[in-house]
């Protein structure tokens, strides 16, 4: 049985998944026959719904040429996100609208509508997952549906699914990593003598940076991932205000040179650790020794080290942003949802 999909938000991430599904069609990959898009609802690009299925290649081409879906001939058009979630025949809602970690809206309303109407939910949105993860997990359980959010931390690099599935049985004393590509890119470029402003501009041009640069350089994006990890894999109930946060704006070229001369590197580190029965989180720049696996992670790449009780330290290095890379997170969640049902 194939799963019918509704895309809520069809920006970089939604299009990334659509490109994967289109590109892989006909490759014989058994997973590709498992999914069928029926709806796309995007505030800017428009909304199309065909209960029999949409041609994602055609939708992508239309966006490439005209910037929107106005020319797509579908039985139903113009449905807003909540109507698409509630009234379409989709089995899985893919929520990839913009992240707002202050209000979590409009994504929170989309999450609630999906879970309350008994639809599985896969998302890359850090808003509701940062502010209300426990509530969303409980809502999914009450409605007997799957809620997956792999792409909220390190894009499609397996982190949450890895912790939940393959590291199951371990206790994590500490989880620590480089969770923001933009700041790591800036720090790496500054080591070559580039100015902070030029490096930030380059990160923005390459599409890594959040719409508001403060979200990256002041550590908010890394903080969101620390909260998600603490609550998702360390059994905590941390809130944004519980996490100490310092960004990279205070790091000077002199600081960078000093670290180099000491055989160290500045990294914006997100860390969650158990301390006296409590779980505490922080985000701050650290001078990391070159013997630490995180020191060799350069550019926009992310990394995470799980300190476990059964198999010591496990480090995973991989992309933390990007169109296909984040679209793949949704794809891996879809595969997990399909597996759970069959
Ligand atoms: N702006 C983020 C980063 C994107 O630079 O890592 C992924 O959350």
XYZ file of C-alpha atoms and ligand atoms in Angstrom:
350
model
C 0.000 0.000 0.000
C 1.389 3.404 -0.854
C 1.237 6.348 1.526
C -0.406 9.530 0.281
C 1.522 12.691 1.076
C 0.550 16.328 1.619
C 3.330 18.948 1.511
C 2.626 21.847 3.868
C 5.135 24.496 2.848
C 6.894 23.947 -0.464
C 10.106 25.911 -0.053
C 13.653 24.611 -0.176
C 13.016 21.550 2.031
C 9.699 20.472 0.485
C 11.155 20.868 -2.985
C 14.235 18.938 -1.859
C 12.061 15.939 -0.951
C 10.030 16.322 -4.173
C 13.283 16.302 -6.140
C 14.435 13.120 -4.379
C 11.109 11.376 -5.084
C 11.195 12.509 -8.726
C 14.882 11.840 -9.331
C 14.753 8.347 -7.859
C 11.642 7.285 -9.784
C 12.449 4.371 -12.043
C 15.688 3.492 -10.237
C 14.068 0.337 -8.873
C 14.488 1.531 -5.280
C 11.621 -0.305 -3.574
C 10.878 2.684 -1.312
C 9.887 4.845 -4.251
C 6.694 2.928 -4.930
C 5.600 3.497 -1.349
C 4.763 7.190 -1.610
C 2.383 9.294 -3.704
C 1.986 13.072 -3.382
C -1.631 14.245 -3.409
C -1.428 17.825 -2.114
C 0.875 20.822 -1.928
C -0.176 23.850 0.101
C 2.159 26.829 0.240
C 1.267 30.380 1.286
C 3.291 31.952 -1.500
C 3.420 29.392 -4.307
C -0.218 28.312 -4.127
C -2.094 25.118 -3.369
C -3.042 22.110 -5.479
C -4.860 18.919 -4.508
C -5.637 15.821 -6.501
C -6.801 12.825 -4.443
C -5.553 10.534 -7.225
C -2.014 11.953 -7.131
C 0.089 14.857 -8.349
C 2.965 14.946 -10.801
C 5.784 16.284 -8.599
C 8.153 16.690 -11.567
C 5.611 18.947 -13.247
C 5.072 20.950 -10.025
C 8.837 21.463 -9.605
C 9.228 22.515 -13.231
C 6.365 25.006 -12.874
C 7.986 26.565 -9.813
C 11.322 26.737 -11.636
C 9.793 28.542 -14.607
C 7.028 30.677 -13.058
C 7.761 30.741 -9.310
C 4.326 29.349 -8.402
C 1.744 26.612 -8.987
C -0.935 28.836 -10.551
C -0.673 27.068 -13.925
C -1.025 23.532 -12.505
C -4.349 21.996 -13.486
C -5.728 20.201 -10.408
C -9.277 19.278 -9.301
C -8.925 21.405 -6.154
C -6.885 24.574 -5.825
C -6.384 27.275 -3.216
C -6.938 25.162 -0.099
C -5.118 26.618 2.898
C -2.755 24.527 5.030
C -5.243 23.532 7.737
C -7.950 22.581 5.234
C -5.420 20.532 3.258
C -4.323 18.768 6.447
C -7.845 18.056 7.680
C -9.786 17.444 4.475
C -7.370 15.920 1.973
C -7.015 12.140 1.739
C -3.303 12.333 2.699
C -2.003 9.717 5.149
C 1.147 11.679 5.992
C 1.554 15.429 6.475
C 5.002 16.829 5.628
C 5.377 20.068 7.583
C 8.210 22.215 6.239
C 7.050 25.778 6.738
C 9.396 28.369 8.295
C 10.685 27.978 11.857
C 9.677 30.454 14.563
C 11.039 29.426 17.957
C 9.221 32.244 19.775
C 5.626 31.371 18.871
C 6.103 28.177 16.800
C 3.240 29.390 14.597
C 1.810 28.728 12.094
C 3.511 25.337 12.332
C 1.998 24.494 15.737
C -1.523 24.779 14.295
C -0.450 22.499 11.421
C 1.030 19.940 13.823
C -2.126 19.893 15.961
C -4.426 19.636 12.940
C -2.401 16.741 11.529
C -2.155 14.721 14.736
C -5.737 15.411 15.869
C -7.093 14.302 12.506
C -5.228 10.990 12.806
C -2.561 11.714 10.186
C 1.097 10.814 10.482
C 3.426 13.795 10.674
C 7.009 14.216 9.453
C 8.649 17.589 9.891
C 11.828 19.624 9.709
C 10.270 22.497 11.669
C 12.170 23.449 14.817
C 9.364 25.651 16.208
C 6.896 23.181 17.763
C 9.646 20.597 18.276
C 11.593 23.091 20.415
C 8.645 24.563 22.308
C 6.260 21.634 22.676
C 7.919 18.308 21.855
C 6.382 16.411 24.790
C 2.902 17.696 23.970
C 3.268 16.695 20.315
C 4.554 13.205 21.193
C 1.598 12.734 23.576
C -0.838 13.955 20.919
C 0.609 11.524 18.376
C 0.352 8.653 20.866
C -3.230 9.545 21.792
C -4.175 9.519 18.115
C -2.109 6.388 17.340
C -0.070 8.048 14.602
C 3.633 8.437 13.904
C 5.378 11.752 14.616
C 8.886 12.016 13.201
C 11.285 14.969 13.198
C 14.714 13.693 12.099
C 15.402 16.811 10.013
C 15.196 19.206 12.951
C 18.756 18.270 13.985
C 21.587 17.963 11.423
C 19.290 17.743 8.380
C 19.310 14.236 6.860
C 22.374 13.064 8.787
C 20.928 10.337 11.013
C 20.925 11.596 14.581
C 17.521 11.186 16.214
C 16.639 7.947 14.442
C 20.145 6.676 15.257
C 19.767 7.523 18.942
C 16.269 6.083 19.187
C 16.818 2.901 17.183
C 20.432 1.823 17.026
C 21.748 3.311 20.255
C 18.667 2.160 22.190
C 19.612 0.676 25.563
C 22.422 3.170 26.115
C 22.294 5.975 28.604
C 23.787 9.219 27.324
C 25.879 11.028 29.921
C 26.595 13.805 27.447
C 25.609 14.794 23.932
C 27.785 17.439 22.338
C 28.254 18.766 18.868
C 28.426 21.370 16.138
C 24.787 21.951 15.321
C 24.923 25.096 13.190
C 26.523 25.103 9.760
C 26.570 28.863 9.225
C 28.634 29.627 12.322
C 31.007 26.723 11.689
C 31.430 27.975 8.128
C 32.194 31.496 9.386
C 34.719 30.292 11.995
C 36.437 28.050 9.430
C 36.677 30.908 6.904
C 38.012 33.277 9.570
C 40.891 30.824 10.149
C 41.997 31.608 6.578
C 41.995 35.344 7.326
C 38.544 36.227 5.943
C 36.580 38.851 7.878
C 33.489 37.919 9.878
C 31.241 40.057 7.633
C 32.545 38.528 4.382
C 32.244 35.006 5.774
C 28.640 35.641 6.904
C 27.803 37.058 3.478
C 29.254 33.949 1.814
C 27.206 31.668 4.094
C 24.084 33.640 3.202
C 24.894 33.438 -0.526
C 25.323 29.676 -0.219
C 21.896 29.396 1.421
C 23.004 27.960 4.784
C 21.996 30.937 6.893
C 18.570 31.415 8.469
C 16.470 34.335 7.153
C 17.455 36.399 10.238
C 21.264 36.092 10.751
C 20.908 36.390 14.556
C 19.243 32.968 14.554
C 22.609 31.518 13.527
C 25.300 33.853 14.846
C 23.698 34.480 18.257
C 23.250 30.752 18.768
C 19.442 30.486 18.636
C 19.422 27.786 15.950
C 21.972 25.680 17.874
C 19.966 26.265 21.057
C 16.803 24.912 19.405
C 18.703 21.732 18.524
C 20.061 21.433 22.080
C 16.515 21.649 23.465
C 15.223 19.092 20.938
C 18.074 16.661 21.684
C 17.738 17.060 25.454
C 14.030 16.327 25.319
C 14.099 13.717 22.550
C 17.048 11.565 23.572
C 17.929 12.444 27.187
C 14.454 12.308 28.697
C 14.576 15.948 29.800
C 11.922 18.626 29.703
C 14.111 21.636 28.914
C 12.709 24.944 27.755
C 14.470 27.612 25.691
C 15.009 29.768 28.804
C 16.784 26.896 30.606
C 19.701 26.845 28.148
C 22.664 29.238 28.490
C 23.445 30.737 25.110
C 26.399 32.660 23.699
C 26.873 33.160 19.964
C 30.006 33.804 17.910
C 29.726 37.562 17.408
C 32.309 38.217 20.143
C 35.003 36.073 18.491
C 37.695 38.327 17.017
C 40.360 37.558 14.379
C 42.875 37.800 17.269
C 40.984 35.086 19.182
C 41.124 32.889 16.076
C 44.885 33.413 15.636
C 45.504 32.794 19.332
C 43.670 29.462 19.150
C 45.649 28.458 16.046
C 48.923 29.186 17.841
C 47.755 27.002 20.752
C 46.894 24.120 18.367
C 43.158 24.615 18.937
C 40.080 25.714 16.978
C 37.041 27.778 17.931
C 33.773 25.920 17.490
C 30.232 26.864 18.487
C 29.439 23.884 20.682
C 25.990 22.761 21.776
C 26.106 20.508 24.802
C 23.655 18.599 26.952
C 24.918 16.771 30.022
C 23.638 15.077 33.135
C 24.617 16.967 36.242
C 23.504 15.821 39.696
C 20.349 14.124 38.480
C 19.467 16.996 36.171
C 19.912 17.548 32.449
C 21.527 20.878 31.568
C 22.133 22.409 28.164
C 24.296 25.207 26.823
C 25.511 26.764 23.594
C 28.822 28.592 23.574
C 32.007 29.053 21.546
C 34.790 26.788 22.791
C 38.461 26.459 21.950
C 38.483 22.784 21.005
C 41.663 20.725 21.179
C 42.715 19.175 17.846
C 42.457 15.701 19.402
C 38.669 16.178 19.713
C 36.872 14.722 16.630
C 34.791 17.914 16.500
C 37.921 20.005 15.802
C 38.386 18.554 12.326
C 34.819 19.329 11.243
C 35.098 22.347 8.955
C 32.830 24.474 6.785
C 29.068 24.078 7.024
C 29.359 20.460 8.155
C 27.816 19.441 11.492
C 28.821 16.738 13.970
C 27.558 15.119 17.136
C 29.232 13.004 19.809
C 27.055 10.754 21.971
C 28.850 9.746 25.185
C 27.230 6.428 25.970
C 27.487 3.986 28.867
C 27.770 0.843 26.708
C 29.930 1.758 23.691
C 31.794 4.894 24.811
C 31.828 7.860 22.441
C 30.081 7.681 19.077
C 30.604 10.597 16.683
C 28.580 11.215 13.532
C 29.695 13.846 11.012
C 27.529 15.063 8.146
C 25.554 17.856 6.531
C 23.353 20.003 8.756
C 21.658 22.020 6.038
C 20.939 22.034 2.306
C 18.032 21.337 -0.021
C 18.523 17.652 -0.827
C 20.234 16.979 2.508
C 17.218 18.251 4.493
C 14.690 16.833 2.016
C 16.340 13.477 2.679
C 15.481 13.796 6.389
C 11.797 13.792 5.419
C 12.435 10.859 3.086
C 14.049 8.832 5.890
C 11.109 9.669 8.166
C 8.709 8.481 5.459
C 10.584 5.202 5.168
C 10.331 4.775 8.960
C 6.599 5.542 8.920
C 6.058 3.037 6.106
C 8.078 0.392 7.996
C 6.059 0.976 11.153
C 2.836 0.242 9.267
C 3.947 -2.850 7.351
N 20.871 27.911 9.416
C 21.033 26.550 9.827
C 22.527 26.238 9.823
C 20.264 25.645 8.920
O 23.308 27.087 9.387
O 22.914 25.174 10.258
C 19.894 24.333 9.505
O 19.172 24.458 10.710
